[in-house]
């Protein structure tokens, strides 16, 4: 894989429009951006197409937008209530179209619910909506690393080749205790399906064993030839350009030490 450096998730900076954000990231040597695209972010699904095209030109000139995050949960796409199911799928379809106009390569869903019982049966028996871009799911429940949940996830991922994972180091580090002695093996199985890794800092830093375990497994996948994007996610305070840039550079140094197979930028 060609080393392209470490990107930035836009959640780490508040108060900037998309053009200003992309110009700022480029000026700081940040090679690409993951854009928060749902209603809590830049609400891409409700932007005019002309606006999206102008933002794409900014991305071409400054920092490309390689992926977009949704506020939707994977479970929303299998809601038992038909109206909720329909709203979720329409929202995802519109967001995926908008993300494609921006030049992004994927859309991220949340994974706040481990599929068990009726939900698992609905997922196994159903299908993902046919949308413009591949989908990633970010696992937000510590139970995902439990053996039964991991088995169920692998079944679904094998069934849906257009669904892969965004591995958040903070989320997975919090899940490590639920895997017990099998944590390394569980992370190895998960990272085999990862397309993106977020070095996620909530203000407490990345210097814990759990973060390092995720980074080590990601590095093994990259060394084996897997194409995995790595970006920094700053969710602490304040969300200013100065604070975010400090944490970004700190995370890049950390990744160069614990995860990257070649020195990261900057």
Short mmCIF file of C-alpha atoms in Angstrom, two decimals:
data_model
loop_
_atom_site.label_atom_id
_atom_site.label_comp_id
_atom_site.label_asym_id
_atom_site.label_seq_id
_atom_site.Cartn_x
_atom_site.Cartn_y
_atom_site.Cartn_z
CA UNK A 1 0.00 0.00 0.00
CA UNK A 2 1.23 3.49 -0.79
CA UNK A 3 1.75 5.58 2.32
CA UNK A 4 -0.49 8.66 2.10
CA UNK A 5 -0.24 9.84 5.67
CA UNK A 6 -2.86 10.31 8.33
CA UNK A 7 -6.12 12.15 7.66
CA UNK A 8 -8.50 14.03 9.96
CA UNK A 9 -12.15 13.50 10.86
CA UNK A 10 -13.96 16.85 10.75
CA UNK A 11 -15.69 16.25 14.11
CA UNK A 12 -12.55 17.66 15.76
CA UNK A 13 -13.13 21.24 14.56
CA UNK A 14 -16.23 23.37 15.02
CA UNK A 15 -17.28 26.62 13.39
CA UNK A 16 -15.78 26.08 9.93
CA UNK A 17 -17.73 25.69 6.71
CA UNK A 18 -16.63 22.93 4.37
CA UNK A 19 -14.49 25.17 2.09
CA UNK A 20 -12.75 26.74 5.11
CA UNK A 21 -12.18 23.33 6.68
CA UNK A 22 -10.62 21.88 3.53
CA UNK A 23 -8.42 24.93 2.98
CA UNK A 24 -7.23 24.80 6.61
CA UNK A 25 -6.44 21.08 6.53
CA UNK A 26 -4.47 21.48 3.31
CA UNK A 27 -2.52 24.39 4.79
CA UNK A 28 -1.49 22.12 7.69
CA UNK A 29 -0.35 19.25 5.46
CA UNK A 30 -3.31 17.00 6.33
CA UNK A 31 -3.69 14.78 3.25
CA UNK A 32 -7.41 13.94 3.40
CA UNK A 33 -10.57 14.50 5.41
CA UNK A 34 -13.42 12.34 6.70
CA UNK A 35 -16.49 14.58 6.78
CA UNK A 36 -19.28 14.43 9.35
CA UNK A 37 -22.17 14.26 6.94
CA UNK A 38 -25.39 13.71 8.92
CA UNK A 39 -27.79 16.32 10.37
CA UNK A 40 -25.48 16.76 13.38
CA UNK A 41 -22.66 17.63 10.99
CA UNK A 42 -22.79 19.23 7.54
CA UNK A 43 -26.17 17.64 6.68
CA UNK A 44 -25.06 16.69 3.18
CA UNK A 45 -28.33 15.00 2.21
CA UNK A 46 -30.10 18.37 2.33
CA UNK A 47 -27.50 20.43 0.47
CA UNK A 48 -28.11 21.69 -3.05
CA UNK A 49 -26.25 19.75 -5.71
CA UNK A 50 -24.55 22.97 -6.85
CA UNK A 51 -23.23 23.45 -3.31
CA UNK A 52 -21.91 19.90 -3.21
CA UNK A 53 -20.18 20.38 -6.55
CA UNK A 54 -18.54 23.59 -5.32
CA UNK A 55 -17.32 21.72 -2.24
CA UNK A 56 -15.93 18.99 -4.47
CA UNK A 57 -13.90 21.62 -6.32
CA UNK A 58 -12.57 22.81 -2.96
CA UNK A 59 -11.64 19.21 -2.13
CA UNK A 60 -9.77 18.88 -5.42
CA UNK A 61 -7.90 22.10 -4.75
CA UNK A 62 -7.17 21.47 -1.07
CA UNK A 63 -7.79 18.20 0.87
CA UNK A 64 -9.94 15.46 -0.67
CA UNK A 65 -12.96 14.11 1.22
CA UNK A 66 -12.44 10.35 1.15
CA UNK A 67 -15.35 9.32 3.37
CA UNK A 68 -18.53 10.63 4.99
CA UNK A 69 -20.15 9.66 8.29
CA UNK A 70 -23.89 9.30 8.85
CA UNK A 71 -25.87 9.67 12.06
CA UNK A 72 -27.81 6.52 11.10
CA UNK A 73 -27.35 3.21 12.88
CA UNK A 74 -27.04 -0.09 11.04
CA UNK A 75 -30.02 -1.33 13.06
CA UNK A 76 -32.14 1.55 11.68
CA UNK A 77 -32.01 -0.13 8.27
CA UNK A 78 -33.77 -3.17 9.75
CA UNK A 79 -36.32 -1.41 11.98
CA UNK A 80 -39.49 -3.38 12.65
CA UNK A 81 -41.55 -0.21 12.18
CA UNK A 82 -42.05 0.20 8.42
CA UNK A 83 -42.12 4.01 8.46
CA UNK A 84 -38.87 4.17 10.49
CA UNK A 85 -37.31 1.59 8.15
CA UNK A 86 -38.32 3.65 5.11
CA UNK A 87 -37.03 6.94 6.56
CA UNK A 88 -33.66 5.40 7.37
CA UNK A 89 -33.20 3.95 3.92
CA UNK A 90 -34.21 7.15 2.14
CA UNK A 91 -31.84 9.15 4.36
CA UNK A 92 -28.99 6.76 3.58
CA UNK A 93 -29.67 6.81 -0.16
CA UNK A 94 -29.67 10.62 -0.24
CA UNK A 95 -26.52 10.85 1.87
CA UNK A 96 -24.68 8.32 -0.30
CA UNK A 97 -25.55 10.28 -3.45
CA UNK A 98 -24.32 13.51 -1.84
CA UNK A 99 -21.12 11.82 -0.65
CA UNK A 100 -20.45 10.52 -4.15
CA UNK A 101 -20.87 14.02 -5.58
CA UNK A 102 -18.20 15.17 -3.11
CA UNK A 103 -15.88 12.44 -4.38
CA UNK A 104 -16.02 10.33 -1.21
CA UNK A 105 -15.45 6.58 -1.35
CA UNK A 106 -17.64 5.31 1.53
CA UNK A 107 -20.37 6.14 4.03
CA UNK A 108 -20.09 5.16 7.70
CA UNK A 109 -22.99 3.89 9.79
CA UNK A 110 -23.00 3.55 13.57
CA UNK A 111 -23.20 0.14 15.21
CA UNK A 112 -24.69 0.87 18.63
CA UNK A 113 -26.71 -2.35 18.82
CA UNK A 114 -25.25 -5.86 18.77
CA UNK A 115 -27.55 -7.98 16.57
CA UNK A 116 -29.17 -10.70 18.60
CA UNK A 117 -32.48 -12.54 18.40
CA UNK A 118 -35.03 -10.95 16.09
CA UNK A 119 -32.65 -8.20 14.98
CA UNK A 120 -30.05 -10.74 13.86
CA UNK A 121 -32.70 -12.74 12.03
CA UNK A 122 -33.91 -9.58 10.28
CA UNK A 123 -30.36 -8.72 9.23
CA UNK A 124 -29.53 -12.26 8.15
CA UNK A 125 -32.73 -12.63 6.17
CA UNK A 126 -32.68 -9.14 4.68
CA UNK A 127 -30.25 -7.14 2.65
CA UNK A 128 -28.58 -3.77 2.72
CA UNK A 129 -30.02 -1.06 0.50
CA UNK A 130 -28.35 -0.63 -2.88
CA UNK A 131 -26.72 2.76 -2.46
CA UNK A 132 -24.13 4.77 -4.36
CA UNK A 133 -21.14 3.91 -2.14
CA UNK A 134 -19.85 1.05 0.02
CA UNK A 135 -20.85 1.18 3.68
CA UNK A 136 -18.75 0.96 6.82
CA UNK A 137 -20.05 0.28 10.32
CA UNK A 138 -18.38 1.66 13.45
CA UNK A 139 -18.90 -0.66 16.41
CA UNK A 140 -20.17 1.35 19.39
CA UNK A 141 -21.03 -1.38 21.91
CA UNK A 142 -18.42 -3.20 24.02
CA UNK A 143 -20.36 -6.39 23.43
CA UNK A 144 -19.16 -6.60 19.84
CA UNK A 145 -15.97 -8.35 20.94
CA UNK A 146 -17.82 -11.07 22.83
CA UNK A 147 -17.41 -14.42 21.02
CA UNK A 148 -21.08 -14.87 20.00
CA UNK A 149 -21.40 -11.27 18.77
CA UNK A 150 -18.16 -11.53 16.80
CA UNK A 151 -19.35 -14.76 15.19
CA UNK A 152 -22.63 -13.10 14.21
CA UNK A 153 -20.80 -10.06 12.80
CA UNK A 154 -18.55 -12.24 10.64
CA UNK A 155 -21.63 -14.04 9.25
CA UNK A 156 -23.18 -10.69 8.28
CA UNK A 157 -19.97 -9.27 6.80
CA UNK A 158 -19.44 -12.38 4.70
CA UNK A 159 -23.06 -12.10 3.54
CA UNK A 160 -22.68 -8.39 2.69
CA UNK A 161 -19.34 -7.77 0.92
CA UNK A 162 -20.19 -4.06 0.48
CA UNK A 163 -20.29 -3.61 4.25
CA UNK A 164 -16.98 -3.32 6.08
CA UNK A 165 -15.74 -1.75 9.32
CA UNK A 166 -14.45 1.55 10.62
CA UNK A 167 -12.28 0.62 13.61
CA UNK A 168 -12.31 3.35 16.26
CA UNK A 169 -9.44 2.84 18.71
CA UNK A 170 -11.37 4.27 21.67
CA UNK A 171 -14.49 2.19 21.03
CA UNK A 172 -12.51 -1.01 20.55
CA UNK A 173 -10.20 -0.31 23.48
CA UNK A 174 -13.31 -0.04 25.67
CA UNK A 175 -14.49 -3.40 24.30
CA UNK A 176 -11.22 -5.24 25.03
CA UNK A 177 -12.23 -6.33 28.58
CA UNK A 178 -15.34 -8.08 27.23
CA UNK A 179 -13.10 -10.30 25.09
CA UNK A 180 -10.94 -11.38 28.03
CA UNK A 181 -7.89 -13.45 27.16
CA UNK A 182 -9.08 -13.65 23.56
CA UNK A 183 -8.85 -9.89 22.94
CA UNK A 184 -5.91 -10.04 20.52
CA UNK A 185 -7.56 -12.75 18.44
CA UNK A 186 -10.90 -10.89 18.47
CA UNK A 187 -9.21 -7.69 17.28
CA UNK A 188 -7.35 -9.62 14.60
CA UNK A 189 -10.66 -10.99 13.30
CA UNK A 190 -12.27 -7.54 13.33
CA UNK A 191 -9.40 -5.68 11.70
CA UNK A 192 -9.44 -8.18 8.84
CA UNK A 193 -12.69 -6.45 7.80
CA UNK A 194 -11.56 -2.86 8.48
CA UNK A 195 -11.26 -0.31 5.72
CA UNK A 196 -10.70 2.68 8.01
CA UNK A 197 -9.07 3.19 11.42
CA UNK A 198 -9.74 6.25 13.57
CA UNK A 199 -7.11 7.16 16.15
CA UNK A 200 -9.73 8.40 18.58
CA UNK A 201 -8.75 10.81 21.35
CA UNK A 202 -11.42 12.10 23.74
CA UNK A 203 -8.92 14.17 25.68
CA UNK A 204 -7.35 11.31 27.60
CA UNK A 205 -4.87 10.52 24.86
CA UNK A 206 -4.01 7.28 23.10
CA UNK A 207 -1.51 5.86 25.58
CA UNK A 208 -3.39 2.83 26.86
CA UNK A 209 -2.90 -0.85 26.19
CA UNK A 210 -6.24 -1.07 24.38
CA UNK A 211 -5.37 1.66 21.86
CA UNK A 212 -1.99 0.04 21.26
CA UNK A 213 -3.57 -3.38 20.70
CA UNK A 214 -5.87 -1.95 18.01
CA UNK A 215 -2.98 -0.10 16.37
CA UNK A 216 -0.82 -3.24 16.35
CA UNK A 217 -3.55 -5.29 14.66
CA UNK A 218 -4.17 -2.52 12.10
CA UNK A 219 -0.44 -2.36 11.36
CA UNK A 220 -0.37 -6.12 10.72
CA UNK A 221 -3.21 -5.80 8.25
CA UNK A 222 -1.49 -2.90 6.45
CA UNK A 223 1.83 -4.77 6.37
CA UNK A 224 -0.02 -7.68 4.80
CA UNK A 225 -1.18 -5.47 1.94
CA UNK A 226 -4.59 -4.32 3.20
CA UNK A 227 -5.58 -0.80 2.09
CA UNK A 228 -6.68 0.90 5.32
CA UNK A 229 -7.19 4.64 5.72
CA UNK A 230 -5.99 6.05 9.04
CA UNK A 231 -7.37 9.32 10.40
CA UNK A 232 -7.40 11.19 13.69
CA UNK A 233 -10.66 11.73 15.58
CA UNK A 234 -10.47 14.45 18.22
CA UNK A 235 -13.56 14.54 20.47
CA UNK A 236 -12.17 16.38 23.47
CA UNK A 237 -12.34 20.07 24.30
CA UNK A 238 -11.94 22.61 22.89
CA UNK A 239 -12.80 21.85 19.24
CA UNK A 240 -10.69 24.71 17.92
CA UNK A 241 -8.27 24.48 15.02
CA UNK A 242 -5.35 25.01 17.38
CA UNK A 243 -6.35 22.29 19.86
CA UNK A 244 -7.30 19.87 17.09
CA UNK A 245 -4.02 20.40 15.28
CA UNK A 246 -2.03 19.77 18.47
CA UNK A 247 -3.89 16.49 19.05
CA UNK A 248 -3.61 15.56 15.39
CA UNK A 249 0.17 15.93 15.43
CA UNK A 250 0.41 14.05 18.71
CA UNK A 251 -1.67 11.20 17.27
CA UNK A 252 0.51 11.09 14.15
CA UNK A 253 3.60 10.68 16.33
CA UNK A 254 1.84 7.96 18.32
CA UNK A 255 0.83 6.12 15.14
CA UNK A 256 4.38 6.33 13.80
CA UNK A 257 5.57 4.63 16.99
CA UNK A 258 2.84 2.03 17.59
CA UNK A 259 1.05 1.45 14.33
CA UNK A 260 2.54 2.70 11.12
CA UNK A 261 4.90 0.51 9.11
CA UNK A 262 6.53 3.70 7.75
CA UNK A 263 6.89 7.15 9.36
CA UNK A 264 3.63 9.12 9.28
CA UNK A 265 3.19 12.77 8.25
CA UNK A 266 3.61 15.43 9.31
#
